[in-house]
Coordinates of C-alpha atoms and ligand atoms in Angstrom, one line a residue:
X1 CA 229.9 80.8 66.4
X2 CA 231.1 84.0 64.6
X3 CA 230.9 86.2 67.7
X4 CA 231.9 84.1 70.1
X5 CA 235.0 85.7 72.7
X6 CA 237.7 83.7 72.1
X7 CA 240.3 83.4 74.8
X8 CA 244.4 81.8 74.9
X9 CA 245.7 79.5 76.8
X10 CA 248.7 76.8 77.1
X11 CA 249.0 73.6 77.6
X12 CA 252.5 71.6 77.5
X13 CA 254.0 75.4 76.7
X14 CA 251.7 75.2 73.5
X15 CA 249.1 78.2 72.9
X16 CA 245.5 77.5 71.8
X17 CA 243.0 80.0 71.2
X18 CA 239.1 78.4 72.0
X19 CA 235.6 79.9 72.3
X20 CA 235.1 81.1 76.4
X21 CA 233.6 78.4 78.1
X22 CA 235.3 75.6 76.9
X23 CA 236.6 72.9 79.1
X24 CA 240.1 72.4 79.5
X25 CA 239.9 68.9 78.5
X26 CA 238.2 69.9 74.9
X27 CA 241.0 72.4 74.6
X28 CA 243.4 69.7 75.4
X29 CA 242.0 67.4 73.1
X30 CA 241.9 70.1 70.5
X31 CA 245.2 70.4 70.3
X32 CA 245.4 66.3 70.1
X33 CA 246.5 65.8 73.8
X34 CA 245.5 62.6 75.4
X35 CA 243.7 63.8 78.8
X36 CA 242.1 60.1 80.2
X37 CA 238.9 59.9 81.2
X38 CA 235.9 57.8 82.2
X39 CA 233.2 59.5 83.6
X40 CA 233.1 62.6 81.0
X41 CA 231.5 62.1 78.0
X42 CA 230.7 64.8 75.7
X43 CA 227.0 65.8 75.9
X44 CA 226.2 64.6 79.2
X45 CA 226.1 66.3 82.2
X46 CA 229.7 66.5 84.4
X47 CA 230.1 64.2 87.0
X48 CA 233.5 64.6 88.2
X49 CA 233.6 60.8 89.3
X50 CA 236.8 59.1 87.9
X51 CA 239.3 61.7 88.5
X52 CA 241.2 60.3 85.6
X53 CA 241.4 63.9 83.9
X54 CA 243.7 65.5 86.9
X55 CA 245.9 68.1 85.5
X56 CA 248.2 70.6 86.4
X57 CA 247.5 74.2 86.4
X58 CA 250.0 77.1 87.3
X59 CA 248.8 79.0 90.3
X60 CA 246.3 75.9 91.8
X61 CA 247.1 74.7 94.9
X62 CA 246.5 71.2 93.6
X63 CA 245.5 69.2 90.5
X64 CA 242.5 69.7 88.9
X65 CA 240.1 67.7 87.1
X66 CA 240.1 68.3 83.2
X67 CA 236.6 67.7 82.4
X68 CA 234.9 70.5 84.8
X69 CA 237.6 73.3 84.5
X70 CA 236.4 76.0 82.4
X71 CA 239.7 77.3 80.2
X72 CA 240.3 81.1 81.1
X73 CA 242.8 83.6 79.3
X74 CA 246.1 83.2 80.4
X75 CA 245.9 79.9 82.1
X76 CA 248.7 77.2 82.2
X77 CA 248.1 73.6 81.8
X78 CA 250.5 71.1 82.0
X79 CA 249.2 67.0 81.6
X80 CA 252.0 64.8 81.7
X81 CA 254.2 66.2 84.7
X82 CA 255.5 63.6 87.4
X83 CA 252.7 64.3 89.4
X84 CA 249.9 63.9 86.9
X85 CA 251.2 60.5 85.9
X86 CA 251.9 59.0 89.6
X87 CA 248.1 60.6 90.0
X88 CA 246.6 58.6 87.1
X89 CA 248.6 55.2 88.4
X90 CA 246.8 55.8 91.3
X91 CA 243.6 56.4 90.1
X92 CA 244.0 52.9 88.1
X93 CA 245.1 51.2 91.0
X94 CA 242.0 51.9 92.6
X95 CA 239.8 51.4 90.0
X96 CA 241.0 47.7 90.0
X97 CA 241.2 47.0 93.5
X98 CA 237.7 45.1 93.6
X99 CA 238.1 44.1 89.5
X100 CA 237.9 40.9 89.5
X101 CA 240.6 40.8 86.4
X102 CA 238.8 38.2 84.3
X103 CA 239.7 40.1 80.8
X104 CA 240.0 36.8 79.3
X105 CA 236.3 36.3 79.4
X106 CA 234.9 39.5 79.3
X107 CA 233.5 40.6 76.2
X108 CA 234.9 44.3 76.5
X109 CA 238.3 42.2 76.1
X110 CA 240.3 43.9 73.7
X111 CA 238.1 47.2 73.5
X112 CA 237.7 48.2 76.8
X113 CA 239.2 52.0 78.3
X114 CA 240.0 50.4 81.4
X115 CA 242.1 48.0 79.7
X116 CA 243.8 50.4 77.1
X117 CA 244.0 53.4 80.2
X118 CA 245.7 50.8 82.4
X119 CA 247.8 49.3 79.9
X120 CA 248.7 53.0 78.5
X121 CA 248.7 54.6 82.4
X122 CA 248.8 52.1 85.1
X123 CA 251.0 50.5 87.8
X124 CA 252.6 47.1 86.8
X125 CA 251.2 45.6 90.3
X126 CA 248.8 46.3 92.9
X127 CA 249.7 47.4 96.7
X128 CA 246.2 45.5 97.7
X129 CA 246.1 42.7 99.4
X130 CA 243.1 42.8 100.7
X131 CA 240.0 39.5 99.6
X132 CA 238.1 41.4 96.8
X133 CA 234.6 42.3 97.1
X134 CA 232.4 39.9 95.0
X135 CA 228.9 40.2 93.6
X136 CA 227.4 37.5 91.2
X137 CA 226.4 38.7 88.2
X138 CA 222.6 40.1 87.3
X139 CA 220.2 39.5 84.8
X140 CA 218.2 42.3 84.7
X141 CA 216.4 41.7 81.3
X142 CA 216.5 39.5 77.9
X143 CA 219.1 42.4 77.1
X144 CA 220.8 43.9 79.6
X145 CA 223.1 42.0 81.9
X146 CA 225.1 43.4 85.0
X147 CA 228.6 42.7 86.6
X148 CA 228.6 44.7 89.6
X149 CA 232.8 44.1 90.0
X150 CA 233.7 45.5 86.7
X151 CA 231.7 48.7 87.2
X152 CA 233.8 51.6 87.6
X153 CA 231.0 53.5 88.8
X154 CA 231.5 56.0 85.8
X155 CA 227.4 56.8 85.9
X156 CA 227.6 56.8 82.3
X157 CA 224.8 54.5 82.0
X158 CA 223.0 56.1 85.0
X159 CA 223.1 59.9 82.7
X160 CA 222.2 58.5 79.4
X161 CA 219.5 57.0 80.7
X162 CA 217.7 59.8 82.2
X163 CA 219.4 62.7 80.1
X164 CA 219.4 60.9 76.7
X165 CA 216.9 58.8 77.0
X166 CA 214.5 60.3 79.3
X167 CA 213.7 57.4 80.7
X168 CA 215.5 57.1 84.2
X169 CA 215.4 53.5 84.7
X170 CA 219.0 53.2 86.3
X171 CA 220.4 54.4 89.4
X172 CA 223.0 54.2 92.4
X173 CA 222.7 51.6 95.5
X174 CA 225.3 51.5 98.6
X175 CA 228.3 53.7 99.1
X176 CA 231.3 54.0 98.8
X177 CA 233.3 50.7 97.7
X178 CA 229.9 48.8 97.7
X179 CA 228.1 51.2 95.6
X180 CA 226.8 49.6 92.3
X181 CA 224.3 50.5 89.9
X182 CA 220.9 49.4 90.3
X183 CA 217.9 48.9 88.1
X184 CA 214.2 50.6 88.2
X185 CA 212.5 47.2 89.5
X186 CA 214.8 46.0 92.2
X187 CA 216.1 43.6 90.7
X188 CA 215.1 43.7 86.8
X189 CA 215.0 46.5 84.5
X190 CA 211.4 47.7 83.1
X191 CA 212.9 50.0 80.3
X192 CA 212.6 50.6 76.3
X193 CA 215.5 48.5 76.1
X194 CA 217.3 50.4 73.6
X195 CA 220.7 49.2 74.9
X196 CA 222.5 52.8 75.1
X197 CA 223.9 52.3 78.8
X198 CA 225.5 48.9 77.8
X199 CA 226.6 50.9 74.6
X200 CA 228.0 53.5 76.4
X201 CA 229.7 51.8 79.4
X202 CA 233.6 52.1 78.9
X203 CA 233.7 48.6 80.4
X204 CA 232.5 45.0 80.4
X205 CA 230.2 45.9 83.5
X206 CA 226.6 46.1 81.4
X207 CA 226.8 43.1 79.0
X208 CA 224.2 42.6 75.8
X209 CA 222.2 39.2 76.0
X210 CA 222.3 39.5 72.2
X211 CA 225.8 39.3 72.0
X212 CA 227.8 38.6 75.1
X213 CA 229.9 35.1 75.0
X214 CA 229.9 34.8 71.1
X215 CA 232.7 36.2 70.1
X216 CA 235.5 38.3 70.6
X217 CA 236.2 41.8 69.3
X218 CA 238.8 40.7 67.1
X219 CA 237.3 37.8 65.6
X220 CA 234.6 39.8 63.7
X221 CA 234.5 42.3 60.5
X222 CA 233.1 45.2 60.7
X223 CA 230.5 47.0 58.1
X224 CA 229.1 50.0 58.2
X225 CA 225.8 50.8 56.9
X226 CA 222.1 52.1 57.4
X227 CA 219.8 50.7 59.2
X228 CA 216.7 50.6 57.2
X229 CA 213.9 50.4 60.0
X230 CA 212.6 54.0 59.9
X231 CA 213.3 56.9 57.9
X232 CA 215.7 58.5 59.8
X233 CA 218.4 56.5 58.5
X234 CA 221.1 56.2 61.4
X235 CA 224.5 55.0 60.2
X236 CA 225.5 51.9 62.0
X237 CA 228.3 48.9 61.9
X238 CA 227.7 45.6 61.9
X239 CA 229.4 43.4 63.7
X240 CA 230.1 39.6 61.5
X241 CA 230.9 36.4 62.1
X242 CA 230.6 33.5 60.0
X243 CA 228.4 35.2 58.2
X244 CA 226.2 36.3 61.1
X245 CA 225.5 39.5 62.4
X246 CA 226.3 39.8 66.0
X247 CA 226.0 42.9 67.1
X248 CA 224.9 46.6 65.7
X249 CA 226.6 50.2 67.0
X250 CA 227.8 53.0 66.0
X251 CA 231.4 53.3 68.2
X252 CA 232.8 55.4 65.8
X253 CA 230.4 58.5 66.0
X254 CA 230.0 58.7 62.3
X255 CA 226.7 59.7 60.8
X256 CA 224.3 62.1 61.5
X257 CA 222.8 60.2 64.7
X258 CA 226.6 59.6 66.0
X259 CA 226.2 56.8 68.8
X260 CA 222.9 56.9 69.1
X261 CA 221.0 53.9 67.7
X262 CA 217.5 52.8 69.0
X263 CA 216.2 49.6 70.1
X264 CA 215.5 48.9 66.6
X265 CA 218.3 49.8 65.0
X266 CA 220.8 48.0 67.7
X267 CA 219.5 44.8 68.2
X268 CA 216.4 44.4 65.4
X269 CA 219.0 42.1 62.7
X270 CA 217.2 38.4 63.8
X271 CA 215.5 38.7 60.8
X272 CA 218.8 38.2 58.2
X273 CA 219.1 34.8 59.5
X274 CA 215.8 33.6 60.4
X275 CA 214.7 30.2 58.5
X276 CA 211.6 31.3 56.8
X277 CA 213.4 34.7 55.4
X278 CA 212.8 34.6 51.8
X279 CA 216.3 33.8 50.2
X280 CA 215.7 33.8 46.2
X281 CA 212.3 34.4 43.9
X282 CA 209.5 32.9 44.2
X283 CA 207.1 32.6 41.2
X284 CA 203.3 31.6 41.4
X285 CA 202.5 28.3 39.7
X286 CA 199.2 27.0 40.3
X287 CA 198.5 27.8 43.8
X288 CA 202.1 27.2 45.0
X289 CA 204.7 29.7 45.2
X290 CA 207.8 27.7 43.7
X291 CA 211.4 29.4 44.0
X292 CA 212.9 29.7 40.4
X293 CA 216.4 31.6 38.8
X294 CA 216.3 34.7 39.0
X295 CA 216.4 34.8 35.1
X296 CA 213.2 32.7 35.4
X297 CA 212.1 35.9 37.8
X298 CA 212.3 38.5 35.7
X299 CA 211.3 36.7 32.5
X300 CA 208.2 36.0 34.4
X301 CA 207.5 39.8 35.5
X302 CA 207.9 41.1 31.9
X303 CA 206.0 38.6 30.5
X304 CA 203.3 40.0 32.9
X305 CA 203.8 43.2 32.7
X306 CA 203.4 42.9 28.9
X307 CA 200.6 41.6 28.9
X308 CA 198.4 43.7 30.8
X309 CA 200.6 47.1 28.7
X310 CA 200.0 45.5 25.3
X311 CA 195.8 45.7 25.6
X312 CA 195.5 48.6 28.1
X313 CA 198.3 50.8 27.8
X314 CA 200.7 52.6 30.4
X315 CA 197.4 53.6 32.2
X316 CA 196.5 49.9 32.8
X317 CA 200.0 49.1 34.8
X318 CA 201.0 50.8 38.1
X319 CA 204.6 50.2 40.4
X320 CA 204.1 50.1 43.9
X321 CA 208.1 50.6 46.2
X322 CA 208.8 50.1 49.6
X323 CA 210.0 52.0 52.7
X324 CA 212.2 49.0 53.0
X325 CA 214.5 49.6 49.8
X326 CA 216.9 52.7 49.5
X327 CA 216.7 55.8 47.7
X328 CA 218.8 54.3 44.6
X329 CA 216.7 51.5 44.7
X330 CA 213.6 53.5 44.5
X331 CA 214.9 55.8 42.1
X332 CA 215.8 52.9 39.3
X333 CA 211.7 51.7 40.4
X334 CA 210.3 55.1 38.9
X335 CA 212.9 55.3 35.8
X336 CA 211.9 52.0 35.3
X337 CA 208.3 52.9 35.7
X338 CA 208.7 56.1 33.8
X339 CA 211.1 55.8 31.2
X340 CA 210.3 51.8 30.3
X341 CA 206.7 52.2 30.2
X342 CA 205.9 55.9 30.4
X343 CA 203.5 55.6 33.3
X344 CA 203.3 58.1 36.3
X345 CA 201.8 55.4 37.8
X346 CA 204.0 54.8 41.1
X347 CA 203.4 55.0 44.9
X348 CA 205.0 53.1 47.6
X349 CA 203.6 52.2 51.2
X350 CA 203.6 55.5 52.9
X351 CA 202.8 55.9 56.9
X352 CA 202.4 59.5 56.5
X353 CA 201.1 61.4 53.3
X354 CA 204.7 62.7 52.4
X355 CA 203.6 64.1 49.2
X356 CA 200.6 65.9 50.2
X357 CA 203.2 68.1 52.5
X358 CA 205.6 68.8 49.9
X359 CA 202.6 70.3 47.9
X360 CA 200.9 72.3 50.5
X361 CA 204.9 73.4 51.4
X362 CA 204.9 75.2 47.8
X363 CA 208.1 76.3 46.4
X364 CA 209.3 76.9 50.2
X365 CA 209.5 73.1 50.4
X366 CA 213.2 72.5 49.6
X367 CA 213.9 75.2 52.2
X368 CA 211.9 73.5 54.9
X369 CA 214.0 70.9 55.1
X370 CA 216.0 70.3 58.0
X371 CA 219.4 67.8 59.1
X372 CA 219.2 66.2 61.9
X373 CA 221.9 68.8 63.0
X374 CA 219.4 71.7 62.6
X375 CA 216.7 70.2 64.1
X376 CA 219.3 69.4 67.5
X377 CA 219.9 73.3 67.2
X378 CA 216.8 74.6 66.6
X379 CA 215.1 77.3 69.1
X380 CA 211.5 75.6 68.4
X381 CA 210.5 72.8 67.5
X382 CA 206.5 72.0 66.8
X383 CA 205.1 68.3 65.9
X384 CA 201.9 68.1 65.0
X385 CA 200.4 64.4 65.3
X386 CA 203.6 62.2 65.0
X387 CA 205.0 60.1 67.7
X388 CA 208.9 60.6 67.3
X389 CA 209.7 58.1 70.6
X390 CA 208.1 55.5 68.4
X391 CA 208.5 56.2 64.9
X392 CA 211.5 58.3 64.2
X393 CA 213.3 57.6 67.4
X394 CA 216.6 59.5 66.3
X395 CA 214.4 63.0 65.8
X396 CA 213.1 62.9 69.5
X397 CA 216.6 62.4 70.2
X398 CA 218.2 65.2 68.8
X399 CA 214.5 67.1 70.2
X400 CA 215.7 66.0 74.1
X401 CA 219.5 66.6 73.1
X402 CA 218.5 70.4 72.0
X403 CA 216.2 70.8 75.1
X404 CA 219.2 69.9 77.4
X405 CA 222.0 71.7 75.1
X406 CA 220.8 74.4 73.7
X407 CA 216.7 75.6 75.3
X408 CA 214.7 74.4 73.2
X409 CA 211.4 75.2 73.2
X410 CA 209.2 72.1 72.1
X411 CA 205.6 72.5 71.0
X412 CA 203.4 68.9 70.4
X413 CA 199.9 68.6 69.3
X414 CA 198.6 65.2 69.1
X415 CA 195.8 63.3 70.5
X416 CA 197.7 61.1 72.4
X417 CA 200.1 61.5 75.3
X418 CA 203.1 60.5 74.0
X419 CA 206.4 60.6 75.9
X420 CA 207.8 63.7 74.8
X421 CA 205.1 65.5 76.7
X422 CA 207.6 65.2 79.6
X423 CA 209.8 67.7 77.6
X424 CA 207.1 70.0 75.9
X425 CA 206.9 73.7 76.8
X426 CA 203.1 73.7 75.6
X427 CA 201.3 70.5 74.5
X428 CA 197.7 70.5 73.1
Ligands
SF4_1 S1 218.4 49.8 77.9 FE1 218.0 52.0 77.5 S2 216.1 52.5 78.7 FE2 216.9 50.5 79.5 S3 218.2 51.1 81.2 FE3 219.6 51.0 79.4 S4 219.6 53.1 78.6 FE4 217.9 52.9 80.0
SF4_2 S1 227.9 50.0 84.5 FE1 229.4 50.8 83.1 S2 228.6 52.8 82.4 FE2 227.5 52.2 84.3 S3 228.7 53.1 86.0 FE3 229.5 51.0 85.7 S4 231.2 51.2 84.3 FE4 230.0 53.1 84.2
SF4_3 S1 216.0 55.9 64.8 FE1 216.2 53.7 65.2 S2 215.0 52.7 63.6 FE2 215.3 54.8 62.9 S3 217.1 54.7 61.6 FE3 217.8 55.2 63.7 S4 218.3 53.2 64.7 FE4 217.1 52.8 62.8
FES4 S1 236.8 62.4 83.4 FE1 237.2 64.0 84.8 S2 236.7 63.2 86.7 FE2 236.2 61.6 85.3

């Protein structure tokens, strides 16, 4: 912001000017300096649980962690010193004292942070020699799977749960070396299932039931795209092998819903490969529908359309798009519509009437529009009759992300009680 205090510090004998009250590890960062870490994670709340971050600073009495240290003026930072690195080895060394080391299996394997921090930061053998602690794995739905002895108790999961997702289905059993995170039920999860915390755990310690034991990182391409079940249109990759999609997320934090993805958007791709999905065009004949070229296709539609043009005009013929098909897609229906056969004639299945907004909206309708970054820094927000939990997941996201971030005040009139009452200053 313009009129933000900007203060200077160092770090590695390198100045860096940033806005007062950033944390030494975005400063760091800023200035491209590796500071590890497990437990931060920008946009959640601190938790100060990994101690991976420890740095030096001139005048503490002892290190101090990264990723809750405001940066002041003046203030010396030093993060790769003897003592930070022997402090990181020992970090790792404890981290992996219960790890049951089975990277070979696991499907984090060759993307994990444990394995890149230790491989990058860690000791080339343990001092333990202690039997490690085992827990059998857990099932705790269709979707989410749990291997208590690869958890690095990061709470990750446990935050974007309840701070993302608002719905607080994971917690923390036992203490200290037995602690392990636990689900809402005991022993299953009853959740929306959107797969963030396995999304978002650094590890191979929450486990998709989509995905887990089909692959391995390396073995797939990669493709990015939208995902075209609601309007919002998150940016996601794809995950292929052998021409099968495996796996949906957005790791890279590209887009305008960086790693978020709902339920639908992560795991709702069944439908490329499912038997009865129409693969080529079908054409009526008699009462059968018959699949045919799709030169036979199109021949056919013309032929059609003709027909009902040539006696009735380009009032007699209408186009109907979908919410399934992209903007270009839509566009090339109404020139086609338009320019072709000089009808106005085109709708497309709506769920809300889009249209009649815009008009009521007036000329101020181009300025009403919002980005998804707006709405997340707006001061107010009011929704009148919609149901974004359900039907533009990405928008209540960015509402509970501005509530938490910035004060948001939401405002929500609707008939029913949808979730993000929970989060409304005033709902009617
Ligand atoms: S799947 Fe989603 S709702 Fe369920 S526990 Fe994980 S983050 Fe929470
Ligand atoms: S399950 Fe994963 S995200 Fe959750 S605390 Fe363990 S390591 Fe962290
Ligand atoms: S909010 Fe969900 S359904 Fe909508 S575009 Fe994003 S991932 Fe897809
Ligand atoms: S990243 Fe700082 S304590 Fe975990």
């Amino acid at each position: 912001m313009a009129d933000q205090k900007l203060i200077k510090l160092k770090v590695n004998d390198r100045e860096i000017q940033v806005p007062q009250g950033t944390l030494v590890i975005e400063a760091t960062r800023r200035l491209g300096t590796e500071v590890p870490s497990f437990c931060y994670y920008p946009g959640l709340s601190l938790q100060a649980a990994c101690r991976m971050c420890l740095v030096e600073v001139e005048k503490a009495p002892k290190l101090q962690t990264a990723c809750t240290l405001v940066a002041t003026d003046g203030m010396v930072v030093r993060t790769d010193t003897d003592q930070v690195r022997q402090a990181r080895k020992y970090m790792l060394e404890f981290l992996l004292a219960n790890h049951p080391l089975d990277c070979p299996v696991c499907d984090k394997g060759g993307e994990c942070e444990l394995q890149d921090m230790v491989f990058r930061y860690g000791a080339d053998s343990s001092r333990f020699v202690e039997e490690k602690i085992h827990r059998p794995e857990e099932k705790w739905s269709e979707l989410v799977y749990y291997d208590a002895p690869r958890c690095i108790l990061c709470f990750r999961c446990v935050r974007v749960c309840d701070e993302g997702m608002d719905v607080k289905a994971l917690g923390v059993g036992m203490r200290g070396a037995n602690s392990v995170i636990i689900p809402n039920r005991g022993d299953h999860l009853d959740c929306e299932e959107c797969g963030m915390c396995i999304d978002i755990c650094p590890v191979g310690a929450l486990t998709s039931g989509t995905y887990r034991y089909k692959t391995r990182p390396w073995e797939m391409q990669y493709v990015p795209t939208v995902c075209a079940h609601c309007s919002n249109g998150c940016k996601t990759t794809l995950s292929i092998r052998n021409h099968e999609i495996l796996r949906a997320n957005n790791r890279d934090l590209s887009g305008i819903n960086k790693d978020f993805l709902c339920v639908k958007g992560r795991f709702g791709f069944d439908f490329t490969n499912h038997p009865e999905r129409i693969r080529q065009p079908l054409v009526r004949k008699g009462d059968k529908l018959l699949p045919v070229s799709w030169e036979e296709a199109a021949q056919t539609a013309a032929a059609k359309l003709k027909a009902a043009y040539d006696p009735g005009g380009k009032e007699s013929i209408g186009f109907i798009g979908s919410n399934r098909t992209s903007n270009e897609e839509n566009y090339l229906l109404q020139r086609l519509a338009r320019a072709t056969f000089g009808t106005n004639n085109i709708d497309h299945h709506r769920t809300a009437d889009y249209a009649g907004l815009i008009t009521a909206l007036g000329d101020r309708a181009a300025d009403s529009l919002l980005t998804m970054e707006q709405l997340y820094q707006s001061k107010a927000v009011l929704v009148i009759g919609n149901d974004p939990s359900n039907q533009n997941p990405l928008v209540a996201w960015q509402i509970r992300s501005g509530i938490r971030h910035f004060g948001t005040k939401l405002f929500l009139i609707n008939s029913n009680e949808i979730k993000l009452k929970r989060k409304a200053s005033q709902f009617v």
